Structures are given as structure tokens and as C-alpha cells.
mmCIF file of N, CA and C in Angstrom:
data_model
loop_
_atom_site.group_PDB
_atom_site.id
_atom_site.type_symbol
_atom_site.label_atom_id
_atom_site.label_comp_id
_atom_site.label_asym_id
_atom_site.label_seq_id
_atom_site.Cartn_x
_atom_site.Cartn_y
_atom_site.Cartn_z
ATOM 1 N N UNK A 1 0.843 -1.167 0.000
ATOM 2 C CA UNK A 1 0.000 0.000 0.000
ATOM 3 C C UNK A 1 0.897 1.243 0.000
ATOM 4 N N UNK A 2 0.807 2.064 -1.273
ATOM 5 C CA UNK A 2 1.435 3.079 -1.123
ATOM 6 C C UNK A 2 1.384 4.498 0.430
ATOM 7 N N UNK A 3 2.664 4.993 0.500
ATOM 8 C CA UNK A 3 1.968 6.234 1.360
ATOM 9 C C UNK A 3 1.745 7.789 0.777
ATOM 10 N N UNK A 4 0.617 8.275 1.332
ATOM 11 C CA UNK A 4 0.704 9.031 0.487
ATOM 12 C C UNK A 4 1.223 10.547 1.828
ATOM 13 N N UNK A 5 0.842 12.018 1.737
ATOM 14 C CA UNK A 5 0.488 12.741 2.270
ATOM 15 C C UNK A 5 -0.323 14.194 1.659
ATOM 16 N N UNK A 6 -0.094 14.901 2.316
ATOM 17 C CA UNK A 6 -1.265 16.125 1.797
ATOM 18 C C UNK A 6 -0.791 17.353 1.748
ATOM 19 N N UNK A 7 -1.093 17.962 0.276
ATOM 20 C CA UNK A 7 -0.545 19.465 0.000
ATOM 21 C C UNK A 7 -0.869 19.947 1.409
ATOM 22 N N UNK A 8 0.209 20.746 1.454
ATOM 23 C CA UNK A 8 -0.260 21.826 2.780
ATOM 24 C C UNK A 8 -0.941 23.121 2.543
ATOM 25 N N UNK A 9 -0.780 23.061 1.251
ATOM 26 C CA UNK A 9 -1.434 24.464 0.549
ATOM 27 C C UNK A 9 -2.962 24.257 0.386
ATOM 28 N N UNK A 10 -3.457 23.489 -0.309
ATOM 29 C CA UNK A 10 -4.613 22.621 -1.248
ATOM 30 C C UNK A 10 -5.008 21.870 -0.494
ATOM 31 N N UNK A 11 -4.830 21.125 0.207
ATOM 32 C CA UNK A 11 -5.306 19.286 0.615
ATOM 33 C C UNK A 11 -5.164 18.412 -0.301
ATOM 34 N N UNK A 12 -4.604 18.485 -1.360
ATOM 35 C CA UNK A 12 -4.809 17.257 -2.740
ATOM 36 C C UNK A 12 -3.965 16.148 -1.696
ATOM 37 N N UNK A 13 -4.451 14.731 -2.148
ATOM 38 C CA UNK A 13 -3.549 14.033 -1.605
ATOM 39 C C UNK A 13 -2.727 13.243 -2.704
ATOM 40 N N UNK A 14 -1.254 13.169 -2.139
ATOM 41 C CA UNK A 14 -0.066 13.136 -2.974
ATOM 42 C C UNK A 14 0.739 11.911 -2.624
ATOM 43 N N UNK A 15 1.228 11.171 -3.756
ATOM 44 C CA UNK A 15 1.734 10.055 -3.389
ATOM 45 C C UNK A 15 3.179 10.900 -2.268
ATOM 46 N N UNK A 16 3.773 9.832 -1.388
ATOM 47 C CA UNK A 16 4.967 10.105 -0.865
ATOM 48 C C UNK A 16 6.514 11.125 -1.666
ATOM 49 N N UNK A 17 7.101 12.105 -1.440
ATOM 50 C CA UNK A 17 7.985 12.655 -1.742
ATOM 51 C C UNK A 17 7.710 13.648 -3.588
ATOM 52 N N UNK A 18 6.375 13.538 -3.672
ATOM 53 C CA UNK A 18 5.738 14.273 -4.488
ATOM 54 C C UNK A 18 5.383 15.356 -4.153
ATOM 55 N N UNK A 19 5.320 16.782 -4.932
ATOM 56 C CA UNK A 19 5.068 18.063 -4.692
ATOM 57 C C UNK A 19 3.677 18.437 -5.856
ATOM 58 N N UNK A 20 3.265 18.910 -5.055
ATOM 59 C CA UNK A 20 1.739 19.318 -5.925
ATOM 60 C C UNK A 20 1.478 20.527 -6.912
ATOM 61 N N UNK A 21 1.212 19.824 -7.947
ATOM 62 C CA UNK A 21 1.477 20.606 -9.326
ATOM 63 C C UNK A 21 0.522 21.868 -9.049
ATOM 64 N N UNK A 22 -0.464 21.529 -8.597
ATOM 65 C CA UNK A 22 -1.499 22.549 -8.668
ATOM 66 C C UNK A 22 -0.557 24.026 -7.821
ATOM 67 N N UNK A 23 -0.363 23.560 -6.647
ATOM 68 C CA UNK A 23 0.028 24.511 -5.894
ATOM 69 C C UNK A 23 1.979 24.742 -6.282
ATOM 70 N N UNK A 24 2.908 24.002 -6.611
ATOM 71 C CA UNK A 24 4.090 24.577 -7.086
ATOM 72 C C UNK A 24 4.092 25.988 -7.317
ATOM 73 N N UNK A 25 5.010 26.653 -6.500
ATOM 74 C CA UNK A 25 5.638 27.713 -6.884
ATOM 75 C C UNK A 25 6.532 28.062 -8.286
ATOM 76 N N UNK A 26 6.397 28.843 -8.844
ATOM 77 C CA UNK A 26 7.129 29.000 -10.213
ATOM 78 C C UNK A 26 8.104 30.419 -9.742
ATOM 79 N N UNK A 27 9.141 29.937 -9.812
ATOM 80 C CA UNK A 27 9.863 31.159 -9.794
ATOM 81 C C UNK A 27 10.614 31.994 -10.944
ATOM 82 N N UNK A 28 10.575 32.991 -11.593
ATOM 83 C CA UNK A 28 10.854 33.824 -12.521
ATOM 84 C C UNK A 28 12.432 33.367 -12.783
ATOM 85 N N UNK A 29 12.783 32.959 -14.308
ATOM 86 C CA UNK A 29 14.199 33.089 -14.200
ATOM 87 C C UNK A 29 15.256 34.304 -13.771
ATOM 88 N N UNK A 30 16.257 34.184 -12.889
ATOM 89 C CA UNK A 30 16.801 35.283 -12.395
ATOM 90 C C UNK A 30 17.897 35.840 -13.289
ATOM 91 N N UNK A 31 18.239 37.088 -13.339
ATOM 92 C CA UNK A 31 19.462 37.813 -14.999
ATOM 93 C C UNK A 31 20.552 36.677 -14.602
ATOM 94 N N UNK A 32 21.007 37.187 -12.691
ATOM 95 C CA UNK A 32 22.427 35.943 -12.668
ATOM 96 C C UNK A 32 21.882 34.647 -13.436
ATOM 97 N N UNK A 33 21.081 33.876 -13.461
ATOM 98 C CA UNK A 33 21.152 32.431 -13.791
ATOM 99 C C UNK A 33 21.994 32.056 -14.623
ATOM 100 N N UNK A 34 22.549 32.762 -16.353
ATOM 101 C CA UNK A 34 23.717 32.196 -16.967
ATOM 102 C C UNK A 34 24.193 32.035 -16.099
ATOM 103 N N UNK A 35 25.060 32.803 -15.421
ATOM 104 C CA UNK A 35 26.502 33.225 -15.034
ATOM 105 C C UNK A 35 26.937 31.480 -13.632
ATOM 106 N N UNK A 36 25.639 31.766 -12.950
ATOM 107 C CA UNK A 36 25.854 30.473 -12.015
ATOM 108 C C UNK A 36 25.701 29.481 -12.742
ATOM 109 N N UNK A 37 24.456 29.076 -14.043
ATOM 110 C CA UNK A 37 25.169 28.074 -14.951
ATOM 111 C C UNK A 37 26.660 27.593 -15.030
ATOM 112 N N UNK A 38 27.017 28.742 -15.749
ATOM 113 C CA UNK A 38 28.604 28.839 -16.267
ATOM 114 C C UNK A 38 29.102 28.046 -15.165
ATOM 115 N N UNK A 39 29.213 28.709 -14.041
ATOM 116 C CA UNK A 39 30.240 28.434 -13.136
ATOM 117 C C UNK A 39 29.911 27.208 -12.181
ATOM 118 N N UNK A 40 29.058 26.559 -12.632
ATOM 119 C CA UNK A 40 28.508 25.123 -12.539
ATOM 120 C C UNK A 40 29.028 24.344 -13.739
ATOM 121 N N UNK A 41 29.584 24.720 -14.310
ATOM 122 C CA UNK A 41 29.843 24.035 -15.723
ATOM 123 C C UNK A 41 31.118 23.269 -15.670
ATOM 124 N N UNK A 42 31.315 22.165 -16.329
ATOM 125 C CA UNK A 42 31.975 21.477 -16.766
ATOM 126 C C UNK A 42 33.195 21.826 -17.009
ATOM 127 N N UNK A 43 33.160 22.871 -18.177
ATOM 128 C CA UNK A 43 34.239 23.705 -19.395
ATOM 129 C C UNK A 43 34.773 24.423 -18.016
ATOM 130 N N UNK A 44 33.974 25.108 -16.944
ATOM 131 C CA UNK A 44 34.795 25.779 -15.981
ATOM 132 C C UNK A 44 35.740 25.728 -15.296
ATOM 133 N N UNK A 45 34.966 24.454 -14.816
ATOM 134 C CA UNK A 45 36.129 23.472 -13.989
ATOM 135 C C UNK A 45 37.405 23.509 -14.144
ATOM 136 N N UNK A 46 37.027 23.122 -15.571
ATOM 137 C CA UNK A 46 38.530 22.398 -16.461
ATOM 138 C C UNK A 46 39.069 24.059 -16.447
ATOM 139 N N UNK A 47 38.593 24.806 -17.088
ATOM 140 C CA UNK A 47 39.461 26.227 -17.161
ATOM 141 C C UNK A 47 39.993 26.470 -16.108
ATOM 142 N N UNK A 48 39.450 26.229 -14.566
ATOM 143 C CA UNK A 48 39.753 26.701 -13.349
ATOM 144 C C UNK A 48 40.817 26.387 -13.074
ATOM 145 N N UNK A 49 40.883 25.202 -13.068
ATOM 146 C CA UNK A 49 42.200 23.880 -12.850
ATOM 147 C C UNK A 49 43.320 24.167 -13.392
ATOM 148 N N UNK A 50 43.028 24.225 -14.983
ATOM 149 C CA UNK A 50 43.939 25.041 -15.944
ATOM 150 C C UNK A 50 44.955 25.820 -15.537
ATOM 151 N N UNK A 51 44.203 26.998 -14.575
ATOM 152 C CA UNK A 51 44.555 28.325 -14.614
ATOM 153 C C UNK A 51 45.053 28.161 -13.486
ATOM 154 N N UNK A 52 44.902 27.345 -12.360
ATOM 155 C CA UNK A 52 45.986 26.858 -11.010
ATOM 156 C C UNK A 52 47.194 26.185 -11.838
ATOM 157 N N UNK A 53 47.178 25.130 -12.336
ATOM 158 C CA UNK A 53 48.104 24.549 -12.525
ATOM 159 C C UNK A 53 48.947 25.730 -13.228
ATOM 160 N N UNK A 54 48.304 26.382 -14.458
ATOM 161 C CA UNK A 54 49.604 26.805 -15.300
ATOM 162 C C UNK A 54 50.078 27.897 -14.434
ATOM 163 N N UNK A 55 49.537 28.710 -13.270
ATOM 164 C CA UNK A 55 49.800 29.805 -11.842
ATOM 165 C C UNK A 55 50.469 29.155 -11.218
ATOM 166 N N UNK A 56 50.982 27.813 -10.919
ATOM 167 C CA UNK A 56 51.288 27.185 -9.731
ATOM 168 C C UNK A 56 50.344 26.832 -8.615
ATOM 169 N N UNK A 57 48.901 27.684 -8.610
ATOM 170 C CA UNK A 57 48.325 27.908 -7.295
ATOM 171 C C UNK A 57 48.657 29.429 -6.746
ATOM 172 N N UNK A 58 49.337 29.972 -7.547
ATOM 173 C CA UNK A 58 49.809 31.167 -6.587
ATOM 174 C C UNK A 58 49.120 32.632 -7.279
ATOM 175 N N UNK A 59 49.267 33.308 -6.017
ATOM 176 C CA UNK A 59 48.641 34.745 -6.483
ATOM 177 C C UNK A 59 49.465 35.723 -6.748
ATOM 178 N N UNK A 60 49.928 35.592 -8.306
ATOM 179 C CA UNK A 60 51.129 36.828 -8.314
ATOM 180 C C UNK A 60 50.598 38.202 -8.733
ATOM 181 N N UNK A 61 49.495 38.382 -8.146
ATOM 182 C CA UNK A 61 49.106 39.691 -8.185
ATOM 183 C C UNK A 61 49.853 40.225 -7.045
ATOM 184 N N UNK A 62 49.419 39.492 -5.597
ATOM 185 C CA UNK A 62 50.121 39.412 -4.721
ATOM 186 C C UNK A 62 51.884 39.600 -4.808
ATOM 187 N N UNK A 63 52.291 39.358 -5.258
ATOM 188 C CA UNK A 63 53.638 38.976 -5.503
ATOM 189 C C UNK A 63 54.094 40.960 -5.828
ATOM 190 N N UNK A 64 53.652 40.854 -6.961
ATOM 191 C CA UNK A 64 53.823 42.590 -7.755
ATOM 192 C C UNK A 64 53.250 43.268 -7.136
ATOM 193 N N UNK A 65 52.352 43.315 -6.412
ATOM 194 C CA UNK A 65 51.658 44.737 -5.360
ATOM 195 C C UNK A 65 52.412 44.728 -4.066
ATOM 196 N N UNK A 66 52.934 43.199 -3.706
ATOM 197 C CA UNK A 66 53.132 43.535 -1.975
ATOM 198 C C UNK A 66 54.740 42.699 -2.007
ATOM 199 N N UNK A 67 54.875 42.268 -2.725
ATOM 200 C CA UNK A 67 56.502 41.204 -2.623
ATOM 201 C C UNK A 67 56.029 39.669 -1.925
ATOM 202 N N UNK A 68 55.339 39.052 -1.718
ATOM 203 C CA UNK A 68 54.918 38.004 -0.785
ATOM 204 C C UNK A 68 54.158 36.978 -2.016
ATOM 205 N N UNK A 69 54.651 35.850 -1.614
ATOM 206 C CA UNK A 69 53.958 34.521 -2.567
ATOM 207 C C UNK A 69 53.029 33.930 -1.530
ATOM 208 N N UNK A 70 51.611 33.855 -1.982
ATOM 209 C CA UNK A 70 51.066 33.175 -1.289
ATOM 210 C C UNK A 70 50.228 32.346 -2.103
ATOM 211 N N UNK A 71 49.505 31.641 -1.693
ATOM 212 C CA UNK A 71 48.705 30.337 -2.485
ATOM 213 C C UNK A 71 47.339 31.333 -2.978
ATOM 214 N N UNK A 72 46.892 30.953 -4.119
ATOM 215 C CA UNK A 72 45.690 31.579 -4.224
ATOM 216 C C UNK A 72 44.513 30.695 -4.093
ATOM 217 N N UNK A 73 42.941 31.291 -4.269
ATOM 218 C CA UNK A 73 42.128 30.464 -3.977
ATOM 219 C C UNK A 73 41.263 30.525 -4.962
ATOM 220 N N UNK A 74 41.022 31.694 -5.511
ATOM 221 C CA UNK A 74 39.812 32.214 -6.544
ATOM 222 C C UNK A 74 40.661 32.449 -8.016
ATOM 223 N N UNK A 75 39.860 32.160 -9.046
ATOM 224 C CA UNK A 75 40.033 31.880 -10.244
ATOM 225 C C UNK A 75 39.510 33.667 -10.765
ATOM 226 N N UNK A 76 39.904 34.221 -10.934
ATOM 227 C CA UNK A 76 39.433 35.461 -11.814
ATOM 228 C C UNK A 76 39.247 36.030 -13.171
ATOM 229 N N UNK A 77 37.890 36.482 -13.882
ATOM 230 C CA UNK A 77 38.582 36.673 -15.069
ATOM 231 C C UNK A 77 38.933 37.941 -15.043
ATOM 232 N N UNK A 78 39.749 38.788 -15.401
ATOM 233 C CA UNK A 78 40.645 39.921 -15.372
ATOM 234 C C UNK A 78 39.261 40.925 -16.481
ATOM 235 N N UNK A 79 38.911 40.201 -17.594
ATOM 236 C CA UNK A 79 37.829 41.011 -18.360
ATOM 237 C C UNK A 79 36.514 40.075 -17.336
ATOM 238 N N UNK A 80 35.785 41.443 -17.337
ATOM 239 C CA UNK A 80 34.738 40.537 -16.249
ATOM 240 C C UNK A 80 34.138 40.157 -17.507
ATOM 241 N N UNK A 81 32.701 39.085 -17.487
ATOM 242 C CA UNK A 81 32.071 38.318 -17.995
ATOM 243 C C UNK A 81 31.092 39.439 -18.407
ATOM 244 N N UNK A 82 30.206 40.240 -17.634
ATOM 245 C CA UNK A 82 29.480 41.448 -18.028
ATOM 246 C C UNK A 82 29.862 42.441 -19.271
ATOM 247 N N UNK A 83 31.259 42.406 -19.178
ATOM 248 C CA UNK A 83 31.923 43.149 -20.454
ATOM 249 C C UNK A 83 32.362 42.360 -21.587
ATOM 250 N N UNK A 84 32.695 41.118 -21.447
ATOM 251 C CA UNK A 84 33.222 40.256 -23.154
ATOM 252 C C UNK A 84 32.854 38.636 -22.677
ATOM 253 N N UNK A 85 31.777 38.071 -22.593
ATOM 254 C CA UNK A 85 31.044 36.818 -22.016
ATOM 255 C C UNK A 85 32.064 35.881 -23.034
ATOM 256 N N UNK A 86 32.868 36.302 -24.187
ATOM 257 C CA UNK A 86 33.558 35.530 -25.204
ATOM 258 C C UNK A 86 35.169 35.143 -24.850
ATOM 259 N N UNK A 87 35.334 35.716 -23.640
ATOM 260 C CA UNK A 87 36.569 35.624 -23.000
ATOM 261 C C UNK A 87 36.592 34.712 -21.269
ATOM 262 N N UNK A 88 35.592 34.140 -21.641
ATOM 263 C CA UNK A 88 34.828 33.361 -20.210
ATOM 264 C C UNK A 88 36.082 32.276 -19.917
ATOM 265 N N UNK A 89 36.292 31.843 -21.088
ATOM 266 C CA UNK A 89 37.438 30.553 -20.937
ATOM 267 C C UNK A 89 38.442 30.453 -21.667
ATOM 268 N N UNK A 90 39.192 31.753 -21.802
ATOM 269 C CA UNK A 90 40.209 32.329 -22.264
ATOM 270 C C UNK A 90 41.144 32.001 -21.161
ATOM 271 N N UNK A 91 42.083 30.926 -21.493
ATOM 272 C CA UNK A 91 42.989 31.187 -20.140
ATOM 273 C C UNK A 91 43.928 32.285 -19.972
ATOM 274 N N UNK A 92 44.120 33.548 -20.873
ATOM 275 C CA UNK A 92 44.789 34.358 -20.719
ATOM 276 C C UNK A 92 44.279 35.396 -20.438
ATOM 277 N N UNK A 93 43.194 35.236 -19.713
ATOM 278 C CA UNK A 93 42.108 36.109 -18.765
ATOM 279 C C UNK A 93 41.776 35.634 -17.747
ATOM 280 N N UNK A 94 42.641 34.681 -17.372
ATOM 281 C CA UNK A 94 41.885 34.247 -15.543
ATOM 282 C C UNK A 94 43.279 34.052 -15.326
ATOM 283 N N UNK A 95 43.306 34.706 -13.815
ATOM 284 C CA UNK A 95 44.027 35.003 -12.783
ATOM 285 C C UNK A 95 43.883 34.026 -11.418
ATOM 286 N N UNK A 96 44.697 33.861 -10.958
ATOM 287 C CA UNK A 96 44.687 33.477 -9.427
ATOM 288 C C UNK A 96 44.192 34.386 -8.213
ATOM 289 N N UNK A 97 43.581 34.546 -7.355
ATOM 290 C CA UNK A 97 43.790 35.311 -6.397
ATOM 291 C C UNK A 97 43.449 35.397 -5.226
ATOM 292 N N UNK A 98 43.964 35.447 -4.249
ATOM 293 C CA UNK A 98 43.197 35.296 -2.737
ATOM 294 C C UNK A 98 42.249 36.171 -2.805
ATOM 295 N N UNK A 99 41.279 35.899 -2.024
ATOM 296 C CA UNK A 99 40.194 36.568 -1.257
ATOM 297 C C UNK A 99 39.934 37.822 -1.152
ATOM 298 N N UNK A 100 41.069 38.115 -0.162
ATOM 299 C CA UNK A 100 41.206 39.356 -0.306
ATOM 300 C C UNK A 100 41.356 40.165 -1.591
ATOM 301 N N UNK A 101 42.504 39.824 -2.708
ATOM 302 C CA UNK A 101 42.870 40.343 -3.352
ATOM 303 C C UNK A 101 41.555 40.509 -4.446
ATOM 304 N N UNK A 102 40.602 39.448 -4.294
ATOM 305 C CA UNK A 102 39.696 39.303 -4.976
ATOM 306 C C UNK A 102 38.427 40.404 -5.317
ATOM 307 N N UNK A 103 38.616 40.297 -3.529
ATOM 308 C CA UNK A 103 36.857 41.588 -3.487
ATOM 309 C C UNK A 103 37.974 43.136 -3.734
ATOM 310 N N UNK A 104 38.931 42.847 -3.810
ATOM 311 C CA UNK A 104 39.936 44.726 -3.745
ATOM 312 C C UNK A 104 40.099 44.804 -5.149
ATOM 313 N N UNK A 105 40.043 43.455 -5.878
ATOM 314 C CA UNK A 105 39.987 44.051 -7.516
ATOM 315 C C UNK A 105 38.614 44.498 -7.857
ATOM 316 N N UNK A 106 37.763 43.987 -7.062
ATOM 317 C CA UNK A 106 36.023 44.445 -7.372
ATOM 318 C C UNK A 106 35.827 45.566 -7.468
ATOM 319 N N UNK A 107 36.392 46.310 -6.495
ATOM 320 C CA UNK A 107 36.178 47.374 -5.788
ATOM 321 C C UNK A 107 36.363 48.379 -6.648
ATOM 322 N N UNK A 108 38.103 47.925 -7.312
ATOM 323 C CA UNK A 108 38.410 48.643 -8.263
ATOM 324 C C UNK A 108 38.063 48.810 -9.435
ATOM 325 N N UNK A 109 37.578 47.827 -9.799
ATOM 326 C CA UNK A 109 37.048 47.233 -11.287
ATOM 327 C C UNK A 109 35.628 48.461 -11.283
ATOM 328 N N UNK A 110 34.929 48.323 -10.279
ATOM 329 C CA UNK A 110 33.609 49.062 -9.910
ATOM 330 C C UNK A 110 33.789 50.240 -9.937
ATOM 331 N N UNK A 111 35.288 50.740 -9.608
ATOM 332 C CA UNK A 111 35.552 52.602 -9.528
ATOM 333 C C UNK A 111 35.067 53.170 -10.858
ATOM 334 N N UNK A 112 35.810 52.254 -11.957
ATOM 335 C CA UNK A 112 35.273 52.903 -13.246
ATOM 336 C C UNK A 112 36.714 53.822 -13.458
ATOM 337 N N UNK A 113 36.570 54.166 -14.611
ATOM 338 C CA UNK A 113 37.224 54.914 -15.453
ATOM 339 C C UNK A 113 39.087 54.334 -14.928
ATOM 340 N N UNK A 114 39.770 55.484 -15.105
ATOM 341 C CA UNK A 114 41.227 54.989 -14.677
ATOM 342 C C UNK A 114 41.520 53.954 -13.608
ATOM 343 N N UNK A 115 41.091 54.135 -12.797
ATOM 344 C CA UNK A 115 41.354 52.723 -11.504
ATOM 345 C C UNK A 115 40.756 51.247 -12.339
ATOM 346 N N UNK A 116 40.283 51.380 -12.851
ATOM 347 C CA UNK A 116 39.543 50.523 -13.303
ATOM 348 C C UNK A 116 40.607 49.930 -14.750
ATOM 349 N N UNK A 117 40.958 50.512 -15.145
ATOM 350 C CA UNK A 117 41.667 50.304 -16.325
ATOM 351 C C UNK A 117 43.399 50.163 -15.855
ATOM 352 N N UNK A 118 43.284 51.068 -14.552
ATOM 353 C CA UNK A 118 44.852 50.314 -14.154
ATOM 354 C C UNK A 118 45.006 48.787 -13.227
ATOM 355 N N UNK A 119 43.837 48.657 -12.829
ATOM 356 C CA UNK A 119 43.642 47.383 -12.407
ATOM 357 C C UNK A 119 43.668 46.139 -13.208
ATOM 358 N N UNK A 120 43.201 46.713 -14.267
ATOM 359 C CA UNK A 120 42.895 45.466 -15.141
ATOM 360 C C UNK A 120 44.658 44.721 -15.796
ATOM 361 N N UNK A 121 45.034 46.498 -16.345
ATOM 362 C CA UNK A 121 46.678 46.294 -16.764
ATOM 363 C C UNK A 121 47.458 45.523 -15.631
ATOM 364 N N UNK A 122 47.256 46.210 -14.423
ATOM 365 C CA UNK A 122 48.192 45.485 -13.491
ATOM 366 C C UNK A 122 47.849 43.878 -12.975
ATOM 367 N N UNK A 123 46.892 43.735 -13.822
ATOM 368 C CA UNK A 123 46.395 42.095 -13.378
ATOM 369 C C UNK A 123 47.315 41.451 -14.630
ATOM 370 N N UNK A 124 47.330 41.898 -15.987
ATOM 371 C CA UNK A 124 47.424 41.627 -17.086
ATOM 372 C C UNK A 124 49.213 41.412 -16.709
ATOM 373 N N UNK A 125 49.753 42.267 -16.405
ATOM 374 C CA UNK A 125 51.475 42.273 -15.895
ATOM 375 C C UNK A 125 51.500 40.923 -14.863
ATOM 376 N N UNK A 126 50.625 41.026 -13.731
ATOM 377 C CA UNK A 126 50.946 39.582 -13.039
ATOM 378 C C UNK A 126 50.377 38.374 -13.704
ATOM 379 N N UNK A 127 49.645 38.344 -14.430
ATOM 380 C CA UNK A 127 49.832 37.370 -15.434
ATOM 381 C C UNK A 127 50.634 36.673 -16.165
ATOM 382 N N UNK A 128 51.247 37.628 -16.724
ATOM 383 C CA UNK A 128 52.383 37.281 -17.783
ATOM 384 C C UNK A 128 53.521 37.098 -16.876
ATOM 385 N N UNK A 129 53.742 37.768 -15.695
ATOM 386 C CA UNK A 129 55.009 37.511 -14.537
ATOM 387 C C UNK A 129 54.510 35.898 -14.403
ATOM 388 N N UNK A 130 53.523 35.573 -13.835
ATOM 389 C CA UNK A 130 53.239 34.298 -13.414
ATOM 390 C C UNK A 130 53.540 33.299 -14.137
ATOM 391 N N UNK A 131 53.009 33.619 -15.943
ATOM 392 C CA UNK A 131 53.069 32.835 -16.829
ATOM 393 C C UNK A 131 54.698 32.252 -16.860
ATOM 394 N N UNK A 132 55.870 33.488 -16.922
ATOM 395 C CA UNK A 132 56.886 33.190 -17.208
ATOM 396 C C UNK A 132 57.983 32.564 -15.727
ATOM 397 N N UNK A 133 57.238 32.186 -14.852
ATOM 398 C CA UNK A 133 57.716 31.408 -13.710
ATOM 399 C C UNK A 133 57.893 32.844 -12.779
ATOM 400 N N UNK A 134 57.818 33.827 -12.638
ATOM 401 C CA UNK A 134 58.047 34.644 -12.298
ATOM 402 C C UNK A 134 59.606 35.289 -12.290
ATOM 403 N N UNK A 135 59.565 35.658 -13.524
ATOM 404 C CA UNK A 135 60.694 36.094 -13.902
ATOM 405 C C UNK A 135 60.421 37.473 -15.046
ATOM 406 N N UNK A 136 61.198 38.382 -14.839
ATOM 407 C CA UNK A 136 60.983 39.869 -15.613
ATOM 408 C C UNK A 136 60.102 40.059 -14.679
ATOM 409 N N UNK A 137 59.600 41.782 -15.073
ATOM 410 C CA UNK A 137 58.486 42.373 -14.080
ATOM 411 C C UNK A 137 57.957 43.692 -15.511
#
């Protein structure tokens, strides 16, 4: 004998671990939804991984702003996704970066105009430092 129980909304009665069509909530797709797609994605992963291994793991943004090697944690793309969605898995647009360093590029990225454009360059320099084992500046 099956079990069943009962909308709490309606009363319909519903087989076990079933949700009731009548009463289901529909929720509006949200603008983020690509973007958490994306970064649920497969292709991401692999880019993410990518972009540690060919970094070492390390945040040489860190390195060129403060002198200190530390491990990074967050994958960045240097062109945000809002501005060129075609550079999403470009590995010569994602960066390493701690946490910190992460929400302080936001910040900057968000100033707009010059801060914004020297941030991006100076991500673009620890890049290419990183790329080349960290060697030149």
C-alpha cells in the first residue's frame, strides 16, 4: 500500500515525496542564472584547474603589489564576464587570487574609469610575470 500525504497548501492528496502541481511555486528566471550556470559548468572546472596549474596555485598579483607569494584560492577573469562573455574561458584572462585580493579588484574594477583600467593592466602584468615562472616584471 502506497503512502501518500497532503498538499499543505490545497489538501490534494499526494503520493509520498511528491510536490503538488497545482500549488508549485514557479519562480521567474533570475538575470544571474547564466553566469551560475557557467560556473557550474563542466568547461569551468577544467578552465579553473587550468589556470591553477599553469599559476602554480599562486597569487602573483600578490607577488607585484606587496613582494609576498602566497597560495591563491579564486580563479578570476581579469575582463569581467558582463563586459566580453567571449573571453569566459580564455585562459589568458583568468588570474589566481586570494580573497582578499579578490573583493579589492572588485572594488576597483567598480571605480570605473582609470582605476579601473589600471587594475585590469596590473592584473594583465601579473599574469604574464606568473606565466613566465616569475621572472621579468
Amino acid at each position: 500500500m502506497p503512502i501518500y500525504h497532503r498538499c499543505p497548501r490545497c489538501g490534494a492528496r499526494l503520493p509520498a515525496g511528491e510536490t503538488c502541481g497545482r500549488c508549485k511555486r514557479v519562480y521567474p528566471a533570475k538575470p544571474g542564472d547564466i553566469y551560475t550556470h557557467f560556473y557550474q559548468s563542466r568547461d569551468w572546472h577544467k578552465a579553473r584547474a587550468l589556470c591553477m596549474s599553469r599559476l602554480h596555485g599562486l597569487d602573483w598579483y600578490e607577488y607585484l603589489t606587496a613582494g609576498r607569494l602566497v597560495p591563491g584560492e579564486t580563479v578570476h577573469h581579469i575582463v569581467p564576464l558582463r563586459d566580453d562573455w567571449s573571453l569566459r574561458l580564455d585562459p589568458f584572462n583568468l588570474i589566481c587570487l586570494t580573497n582578499q585580493n579578490h573583493q579589492l579588484v572588485h572594488i576597483e574594477l567598480a571605480a570605473g574609469g582609470e582605476r579601473r583600467e589600471a587594475v585590469i593592466k596590473r592584473l594583465r602584468e601579473a599574469l604574464r610575470f606568473g606565466l613566465n615562472g616569475g621572472e621579468g616584471e
